[in-house]
Coordinates of C-alpha atoms and ligand atoms in Angstrom, one line a residue:
X1 CA 0.0 0.0 0.0
X2 CA 1.3 3.4 -1.0
X3 CA 0.8 6.5 1.1
X4 CA 1.6 9.6 -1.0
X5 CA 2.3 13.2 0.0
X6 CA 1.3 15.7 -2.7
X7 CA 3.1 19.0 -3.4
X8 CA 0.6 21.8 -2.7
X9 CA -0.2 23.8 -5.9
X10 CA -2.2 26.6 -4.1
X11 CA 0.1 29.7 -4.3
X12 CA -0.2 30.7 -0.7
X13 CA 0.0 27.2 0.8
X14 CA 3.4 26.6 2.3
X15 CA 2.5 23.7 4.5
X16 CA 3.2 20.0 3.7
X17 CA 1.1 17.0 4.8
X18 CA 3.9 14.9 6.3
X19 CA 7.3 15.9 7.6
X20 CA 10.4 13.6 7.5
X21 CA 10.1 12.6 11.2
X22 CA 6.5 11.3 10.6
X23 CA 7.6 9.6 7.4
X24 CA 10.2 7.7 9.3
X25 CA 7.7 6.5 11.8
X26 CA 5.3 5.2 9.1
X27 CA 8.2 3.5 7.3
X28 CA 9.2 1.9 10.5
X29 CA 5.7 0.4 10.6
X30 CA 6.4 -1.2 7.3
X31 CA 4.4 1.3 5.2
X32 CA 5.6 2.6 1.8
X33 CA 5.7 6.4 1.6
X34 CA 5.9 8.4 -1.6
X35 CA 6.7 12.1 -1.5
X36 CA 6.3 14.4 -4.5
X37 CA 9.5 16.1 -5.4
X38 CA 9.6 19.6 -3.8
X39 CA 6.6 18.9 -1.5
X40 CA 8.3 20.1 1.6
X41 CA 10.4 22.8 0.0
X42 CA 8.3 25.8 1.1
X43 CA 8.2 24.4 4.7
X44 CA 12.0 23.9 4.7
X45 CA 11.9 20.1 4.5
X46 CA 14.2 19.0 1.6
X47 CA 13.7 16.0 -0.6
X48 CA 17.0 14.6 0.8
X49 CA 15.5 14.7 4.3
X50 CA 12.4 12.8 3.2
X51 CA 14.7 10.3 1.4
X52 CA 16.8 9.8 4.5
X53 CA 13.6 9.1 6.4
X54 CA 12.8 6.3 4.0
X55 CA 10.4 7.9 1.5
X56 CA 10.6 7.5 -2.2
X57 CA 10.7 10.9 -4.1
X58 CA 8.4 10.9 -7.1
X59 CA 8.9 13.6 -9.7
X60 CA 5.9 12.6 -11.8
X61 CA 2.9 14.2 -10.3
X62 CA 0.3 12.1 -12.3
X63 CA 2.0 8.9 -11.2
X64 CA 2.0 9.9 -7.6
X65 CA -1.7 10.8 -7.6
X66 CA -2.7 7.9 -9.9
X67 CA -1.0 5.1 -7.9
X68 CA -1.6 6.4 -4.3
X69 CA -3.8 4.3 -2.1
X70 CA -3.9 7.1 0.4
X71 CA -3.2 10.6 -0.9
X72 CA -2.3 13.2 1.8
X73 CA -2.7 16.9 1.3
X74 CA -3.3 20.1 3.2
X75 CA -5.5 22.2 0.9
X76 CA -8.4 20.9 -1.1
X77 CA -7.7 19.4 -4.6
X78 CA -7.6 22.0 -7.4
X79 CA -7.4 22.5 -11.1
X80 CA -3.8 22.2 -12.3
X81 CA -2.1 24.5 -14.8
X82 CA -2.5 22.0 -17.5
X83 CA -6.3 22.3 -17.0
X84 CA -6.7 18.8 -15.4
X85 CA -8.3 18.5 -12.0
X86 CA -6.3 16.9 -9.2
X87 CA -9.5 15.0 -8.4
X88 CA -9.4 13.3 -11.8
X89 CA -5.9 12.1 -11.2
X90 CA -6.9 10.0 -8.2
X91 CA -7.3 6.3 -8.5
X92 CA -10.9 4.9 -8.2
X93 CA -11.2 3.4 -4.7
X94 CA -8.3 5.3 -3.2
X95 CA -8.5 7.5 -0.1
X96 CA -7.7 11.2 0.1
X97 CA -7.1 12.9 3.5
X98 CA -7.0 16.7 3.5
X99 CA -8.8 19.8 4.5
X100 CA -11.6 19.7 1.9
X101 CA -13.8 22.7 3.0
X102 CA -16.9 20.5 2.3
X103 CA -19.4 22.9 3.7
X104 CA -17.9 26.0 2.1
X105 CA -17.2 24.3 -1.3
X106 CA -19.3 21.2 -1.5
X107 CA -18.7 20.8 -5.2
X108 CA -15.3 19.3 -4.4
X109 CA -17.0 16.6 -2.3
X110 CA -19.4 15.9 -5.2
X111 CA -16.5 15.5 -7.6
X112 CA -14.7 13.2 -5.2
X113 CA -17.8 11.0 -4.9
X114 CA -18.2 10.9 -8.6
X115 CA -14.6 9.7 -8.9
X116 CA -15.4 7.0 -6.3
X117 CA -12.8 8.2 -4.0
X118 CA -13.2 7.8 -0.2
X119 CA -12.6 11.4 1.1
X120 CA -11.6 12.1 4.7
X121 CA -12.1 15.8 5.5
X122 CA -10.0 17.1 8.3
X123 CA -12.6 19.7 9.1
X124 CA -15.1 16.9 9.9
X125 CA -13.0 15.2 12.6
X126 CA -15.3 15.3 15.7
X127 CA -14.1 17.5 18.6
X128 CA -14.0 14.7 21.1
X129 CA -11.4 13.6 23.6
X130 CA -10.5 10.5 21.6
X131 CA -10.0 12.5 18.4
X132 CA -7.9 15.2 20.0
X133 CA -4.6 14.1 18.5
X134 CA -6.3 14.2 15.0
X135 CA -7.9 17.6 15.4
X136 CA -6.2 19.6 12.7
X137 CA -8.7 22.5 13.1
X138 CA -7.4 23.0 16.6
X139 CA -3.7 22.5 15.8
X140 CA -3.9 25.1 13.0
X141 CA -6.3 27.5 14.7
X142 CA -3.9 27.7 17.6
X143 CA -1.1 28.9 15.2
X144 CA -3.5 31.5 13.7
X145 CA -4.3 32.9 17.2
X146 CA -0.6 33.2 18.1
X147 CA 0.4 34.7 14.8
X148 CA -2.5 37.2 14.8
X149 CA -1.2 38.8 18.0
X150 CA 2.3 39.0 16.6
X151 CA 0.9 40.7 13.5
X152 CA -1.0 43.2 15.6
X153 CA 2.0 43.9 17.8
X154 CA 4.1 44.6 14.7
X155 CA 1.5 47.0 13.3
X156 CA 0.8 48.8 16.6
X157 CA 2.6 52.1 17.0
X158 CA 3.0 51.3 20.7
X159 CA 4.5 48.8 23.1
X160 CA 2.2 46.0 24.3
X161 CA 3.7 45.6 27.8
X162 CA 3.8 48.0 30.7
X163 CA 7.4 49.4 31.0
X164 CA 8.9 51.5 33.7
X165 CA 11.9 53.3 32.3
X166 CA 14.2 56.2 33.2
X167 CA 12.3 58.1 30.5
X168 CA 8.9 57.5 32.0
X169 CA 6.3 54.8 32.4
X170 CA 4.5 53.2 29.5
X171 CA 1.0 51.9 30.1
X172 CA 0.2 48.4 28.8
X173 CA -1.8 48.1 25.6
X174 CA -5.4 47.0 25.8
X175 CA -6.2 43.9 23.7
X176 CA -9.8 42.8 23.0
X177 CA -10.3 39.3 21.7
X178 CA -13.7 38.5 20.1
X179 CA -14.4 34.8 19.9
X180 CA -12.7 32.6 22.5
X181 CA -12.5 29.2 20.7
X182 CA -9.1 27.6 20.0
X183 CA -7.6 30.6 18.1
X184 CA -9.0 33.1 20.5
X185 CA -7.7 31.4 23.6
X186 CA -4.2 31.1 22.0
X187 CA -4.4 34.8 21.1
X188 CA -5.3 35.6 24.7
X189 CA -2.4 33.6 26.0
X190 CA 0.0 35.2 23.6
X191 CA -1.2 38.7 24.2
X192 CA -0.9 38.1 28.0
X193 CA 2.7 36.8 27.6
X194 CA 3.5 40.0 25.7
X195 CA 2.3 41.9 28.7
X196 CA -0.9 43.5 27.5
X197 CA -4.2 43.8 29.4
X198 CA -6.6 41.4 27.7
X199 CA -10.4 41.3 27.6
X200 CA -12.3 38.6 25.7
X201 CA -15.9 38.0 24.6
X202 CA -17.7 34.9 23.2
X203 CA -21.4 34.1 22.9
X204 CA -20.7 30.7 24.5
X205 CA -20.8 31.3 28.2
X206 CA -18.9 28.0 28.8
X207 CA -15.6 29.7 27.8
X208 CA -15.7 32.2 30.7
X209 CA -13.6 30.1 33.0
X210 CA -11.0 29.3 30.3
X211 CA -10.7 33.0 29.5
X212 CA -10.3 33.9 33.1
X213 CA -7.7 31.1 33.7
X214 CA -5.5 32.7 31.1
X215 CA -5.5 36.0 33.0
X216 CA -8.0 37.9 30.8
X217 CA -11.3 39.6 31.8
X218 CA -14.4 38.0 30.3
X219 CA -17.0 40.4 28.9
X220 CA -20.2 38.7 29.8
X221 CA -23.4 39.3 27.8
X222 CA -26.5 37.4 28.9
X223 CA -28.6 36.4 25.8
X224 CA -32.1 35.0 25.9
X225 CA -31.3 32.1 23.6
X226 CA -29.2 29.0 23.4
X227 CA -25.9 29.9 21.8
X228 CA -24.1 26.5 21.8
X229 CA -24.9 23.9 19.2
X230 CA -24.0 20.2 19.1
X231 CA -20.2 19.5 19.4
X232 CA -19.6 22.7 21.4
X233 CA -19.7 25.0 18.4
X234 CA -21.5 28.3 18.4
X235 CA -25.0 28.8 16.9
X236 CA -26.0 31.6 14.6
X237 CA -27.7 34.0 16.9
X238 CA -30.9 36.1 16.3
X239 CA -30.9 39.7 15.0
X240 CA -32.0 40.9 18.5
X241 CA -29.1 39.1 20.2
X242 CA -26.6 40.5 17.5
X243 CA -27.8 44.0 18.3
X244 CA -27.5 43.5 22.0
X245 CA -24.0 42.1 21.8
X246 CA -23.0 45.0 19.4
X247 CA -24.3 47.6 21.9
X248 CA -22.2 46.1 24.7
X249 CA -19.0 45.3 22.8
X250 CA -18.8 48.8 21.3
X251 CA -17.4 50.2 24.5
X252 CA -14.7 47.6 24.6
X253 CA -13.8 48.0 21.0
X254 CA -13.6 51.7 21.4
X255 CA -11.2 51.4 24.4
X256 CA -8.9 48.8 22.8
X257 CA -5.6 49.4 21.2
X258 CA -5.8 46.0 19.5
X259 CA -8.9 44.0 18.5
X260 CA -8.5 40.4 17.3
X261 CA -11.6 38.8 15.9
X262 CA -11.8 35.0 15.6
X263 CA -15.6 34.3 15.6
X264 CA -16.9 31.6 13.3
X265 CA -20.1 29.5 13.0
X266 CA -19.4 26.3 11.1
X267 CA -20.8 26.3 7.5
X268 CA -21.9 29.9 7.7
X269 CA -20.5 33.3 6.8
X270 CA -18.5 34.7 9.7
X271 CA -20.8 36.8 12.0
X272 CA -20.4 40.6 11.8
X273 CA -19.1 41.7 15.2
X274 CA -17.4 45.1 14.5
X275 CA -19.4 47.5 12.5
X276 CA -17.9 50.5 10.6
X277 CA -19.5 52.8 13.3
X278 CA -17.5 50.9 16.0
X279 CA -14.2 51.3 14.0
X280 CA -14.9 55.0 13.6
X281 CA -14.9 55.3 17.4
X282 CA -11.5 53.6 17.9
X283 CA -8.4 55.6 18.6
X284 CA -6.2 56.5 15.6
X285 CA -3.2 54.0 15.5
X286 CA -5.3 51.1 16.8
X287 CA -5.2 47.8 15.0
X288 CA -7.7 45.2 14.1
X289 CA -6.6 41.7 13.0
X290 CA -9.6 39.8 11.6
X291 CA -8.8 36.0 11.5
X292 CA -12.2 35.3 10.1
X293 CA -11.3 37.3 6.9
X294 CA -11.5 34.2 4.7
X295 CA -15.1 33.4 5.9
X296 CA -16.2 37.0 5.1
X297 CA -14.7 38.7 8.1
X298 CA -16.0 39.7 11.6
X299 CA -15.3 43.4 10.8
X300 CA -17.2 45.4 8.3
X301 CA -14.0 47.1 7.1
X302 CA -12.0 43.9 6.5
X303 CA -10.7 43.4 3.0
X304 CA -9.6 39.7 2.9
X305 CA -5.9 39.3 2.2
X306 CA -5.2 43.0 2.6
X307 CA -4.0 45.5 5.2
X308 CA -6.0 48.7 5.0
X309 CA -5.9 51.9 7.0
X310 CA -9.3 53.5 7.5
X311 CA -9.7 56.7 9.6
X312 CA -6.3 56.0 11.2
X313 CA -7.2 52.4 12.1
X314 CA -5.2 49.6 10.6
X315 CA -7.5 46.6 9.6
X316 CA -5.6 43.5 8.7
X317 CA -7.5 40.5 7.1
X318 CA -4.9 37.7 6.9
X319 CA -5.6 34.7 4.7
X320 CA -4.3 31.2 5.8
X321 CA -2.2 32.3 8.8
X322 CA -1.1 28.7 9.6
X323 CA 0.7 28.6 6.3
X324 CA 2.8 31.6 7.4
X325 CA 4.4 29.3 10.0
X326 CA 4.9 26.2 7.8
X327 CA 7.4 24.4 9.9
X328 CA 5.4 23.9 13.0
X329 CA 2.0 24.0 11.2
X330 CA 3.2 21.1 9.0
X331 CA 4.7 19.3 12.1
X332 CA 1.4 19.4 13.9
X333 CA -0.7 18.6 10.9
X334 CA 1.5 15.6 10.1
X335 CA 1.0 14.4 13.6
X336 CA -2.8 14.8 13.2
X337 CA -2.7 12.8 10.0
X338 CA -0.5 10.0 11.4
X339 CA -2.8 9.6 14.4
X340 CA -5.8 9.3 12.1
X341 CA -4.0 6.7 10.0
X342 CA -3.4 4.6 13.1
X343 CA -7.2 3.9 13.1
X344 CA -7.5 3.8 9.3
X345 CA -4.8 1.3 8.5
X346 CA -5.0 -2.3 9.7
X347 CA -2.5 -5.0 8.5
X348 CA -1.0 -2.5 6.1
X349 CA -4.4 -2.0 4.3
X350 CA -7.0 0.7 4.5
X351 CA -9.9 -0.3 6.7
X352 CA -12.8 2.1 6.7
X353 CA -14.7 1.2 9.8
X354 CA -17.9 3.2 9.7
X355 CA -18.8 1.9 13.2
X356 CA -15.9 4.1 14.4
X357 CA -17.4 7.6 15.2
X358 CA -14.3 9.4 13.9
X359 CA -14.3 7.6 10.5
X360 CA -18.0 7.9 10.3
X361 CA -18.0 11.6 10.8
X362 CA -14.9 12.5 8.8
X363 CA -15.3 10.2 5.7
X364 CA -17.5 12.4 3.6
X365 CA -17.6 10.3 0.4
X366 CA -17.4 6.6 -0.2
X367 CA -18.3 4.2 -3.1
X368 CA -19.8 7.0 -5.2
X369 CA -21.9 8.5 -2.4
X370 CA -21.8 11.7 -0.4
X371 CA -22.1 10.4 3.2
X372 CA -22.9 13.6 5.0
X373 CA -26.4 15.1 5.1
X374 CA -24.9 18.6 5.8
X375 CA -22.9 18.5 2.6
X376 CA -25.9 17.3 0.6
X377 CA -27.9 20.2 2.0
X378 CA -25.0 22.6 1.1
X379 CA -25.0 21.3 -2.4
X380 CA -28.8 21.6 -2.7
X381 CA -28.5 25.2 -1.4
X382 CA -26.1 25.8 -4.3
X383 CA -28.8 24.4 -6.6
X384 CA -26.3 21.8 -7.9
X385 CA -27.9 18.9 -9.7
X386 CA -25.6 16.0 -9.0
X387 CA -25.8 12.3 -9.5
X388 CA -24.0 11.5 -6.2
X389 CA -26.7 12.9 -4.1
X390 CA -29.3 10.3 -3.6
Ligands
NAD401 P1 -14.8 28.2 15.8 O1 -13.5 28.5 15.0 O2 -15.9 27.5 15.1 O3 -15.3 29.6 16.4 C1 -14.5 30.5 17.1 C2 -15.2 31.0 18.3 O4 -16.1 32.0 17.8 C3 -16.0 30.0 19.1 O5 -15.6 30.1 20.4 C4 -17.5 30.6 18.9 O6 -18.2 30.4 20.1 C5 -17.2 32.0 18.7 N1 -18.4 32.8 18.1 C6 -19.2 32.4 17.1 N2 -20.1 33.3 16.9 C7 -19.9 34.4 17.7 C8 -20.4 35.6 17.9 N3 -21.5 36.0 17.2 N4 -19.9 36.4 18.8 C9 -18.8 36.0 19.6 N5 -18.2 34.8 19.4 C10 -18.7 34.0 18.5 O7 -14.5 27.4 17.2 P2 -13.4 26.4 17.5 O8 -12.2 27.2 18.0 O9 -13.2 25.5 16.4 O10 -14.0 25.6 18.7 C11 -15.3 25.1 18.6 C12 -15.7 24.3 19.9 O11 -15.0 23.1 19.9 C13 -15.3 25.0 21.2 O12 -16.3 24.7 22.1 C14 -14.1 24.3 21.6 O13 -13.9 24.4 23.0 C15 -14.4 22.9 21.1 N6 -13.2 22.1 21.0 C16 -13.2 20.9 21.6 C17 -12.1 20.0 21.5 C18 -12.1 18.7 22.2 O14 -12.9 18.4 23.0 N7 -11.3 17.8 21.7 C19 -11.1 20.4 20.7 C20 -11.1 21.7 20.1 C21 -12.2 22.5 20.2

């Protein structure tokens, strides 16, 4: 059985699915690992390092995709420069494991089903204790939260920490984190380590203790509705609740030197948390880093992928932050994939056990079918007529 690591063709994707250390561990288990030439280059892992770990370097991309039993990737498959789709290169009956964005772009899932490929979507790994080591959303979100604070610190025309110097005392910067999931909590921890005074807000009241244990103040807003959905994710809240939260958070946004927004609701456009009116009330020189930029942004002024200055406020909408730290992002992602493969491979063969809750949730296509009702609904919402949806 061949496990293959593809080179990412997405321009801004610097991560790689396996690093040499994890290759060595798989090879030690008697598995054959192929790595596409140059796959690790942008994450600083050379072909020579993969070879030394026991991998075979394959220069022919069509051969690698066409003969893989398990194809490992970071970004969803795409159209290649020669006009061929990566999905079409896959062997029928093979397995692809990658971020596949199945709710945001369900057409990829449809094409994988039509190709009769078993697709495992890293976004669909359940957020359970048993699946923790496979949870790539968490490993990558944590990097995004950390990096967002560093970006804000670099753009801020001020110190973050309090300093007492011979030339006077510097007051600490005020950082307001909106959305205290994995990325938000890491942003809180990083901003605290840099010495700033941190406040955080989330519509899920359960995060209050986690926020406080990191040394931040939790901005509590009591809402007259359930805000937590199955799996611990947030729900989309009503217009009335949105208005109420906006009224309360305005004061905190206004007083902050840095605002970092991380709020997301799975399968939906990111909620609008910071309106243009709120930005207009911020102090000139303040900085907003909107991690949700790719999902439409939490701030009305965000332009995804761009840094803009509006009214003296810098608004940064970074795309794919984990890719900007490709060494550790790849290391953690590779660990997530190898943990997943431990339950997927038995006696050196793929064993898709749908009685296993992790495989059942994450395997989104199999034997020509789309297995997830949420993806079928997303396709139907797009108005796509597809044979794979029964
Ligand atoms: P996410 O990326 O989907 O969202 C980020 C945060 O935005 C969440 O905390 C969410 O509550 C918040 N949010 C959504 N709408 C908002 C709004 N209108 N205003 C303010 N905040 C808003 O979340 P995530 O980081 O992927 O985490 C999702 C859940 O999964 C959390 O409960 C987390 O604790 C849980 N989790 C569990 C495990 C595990 O048990 N193994 C691992 C990781 C995460």
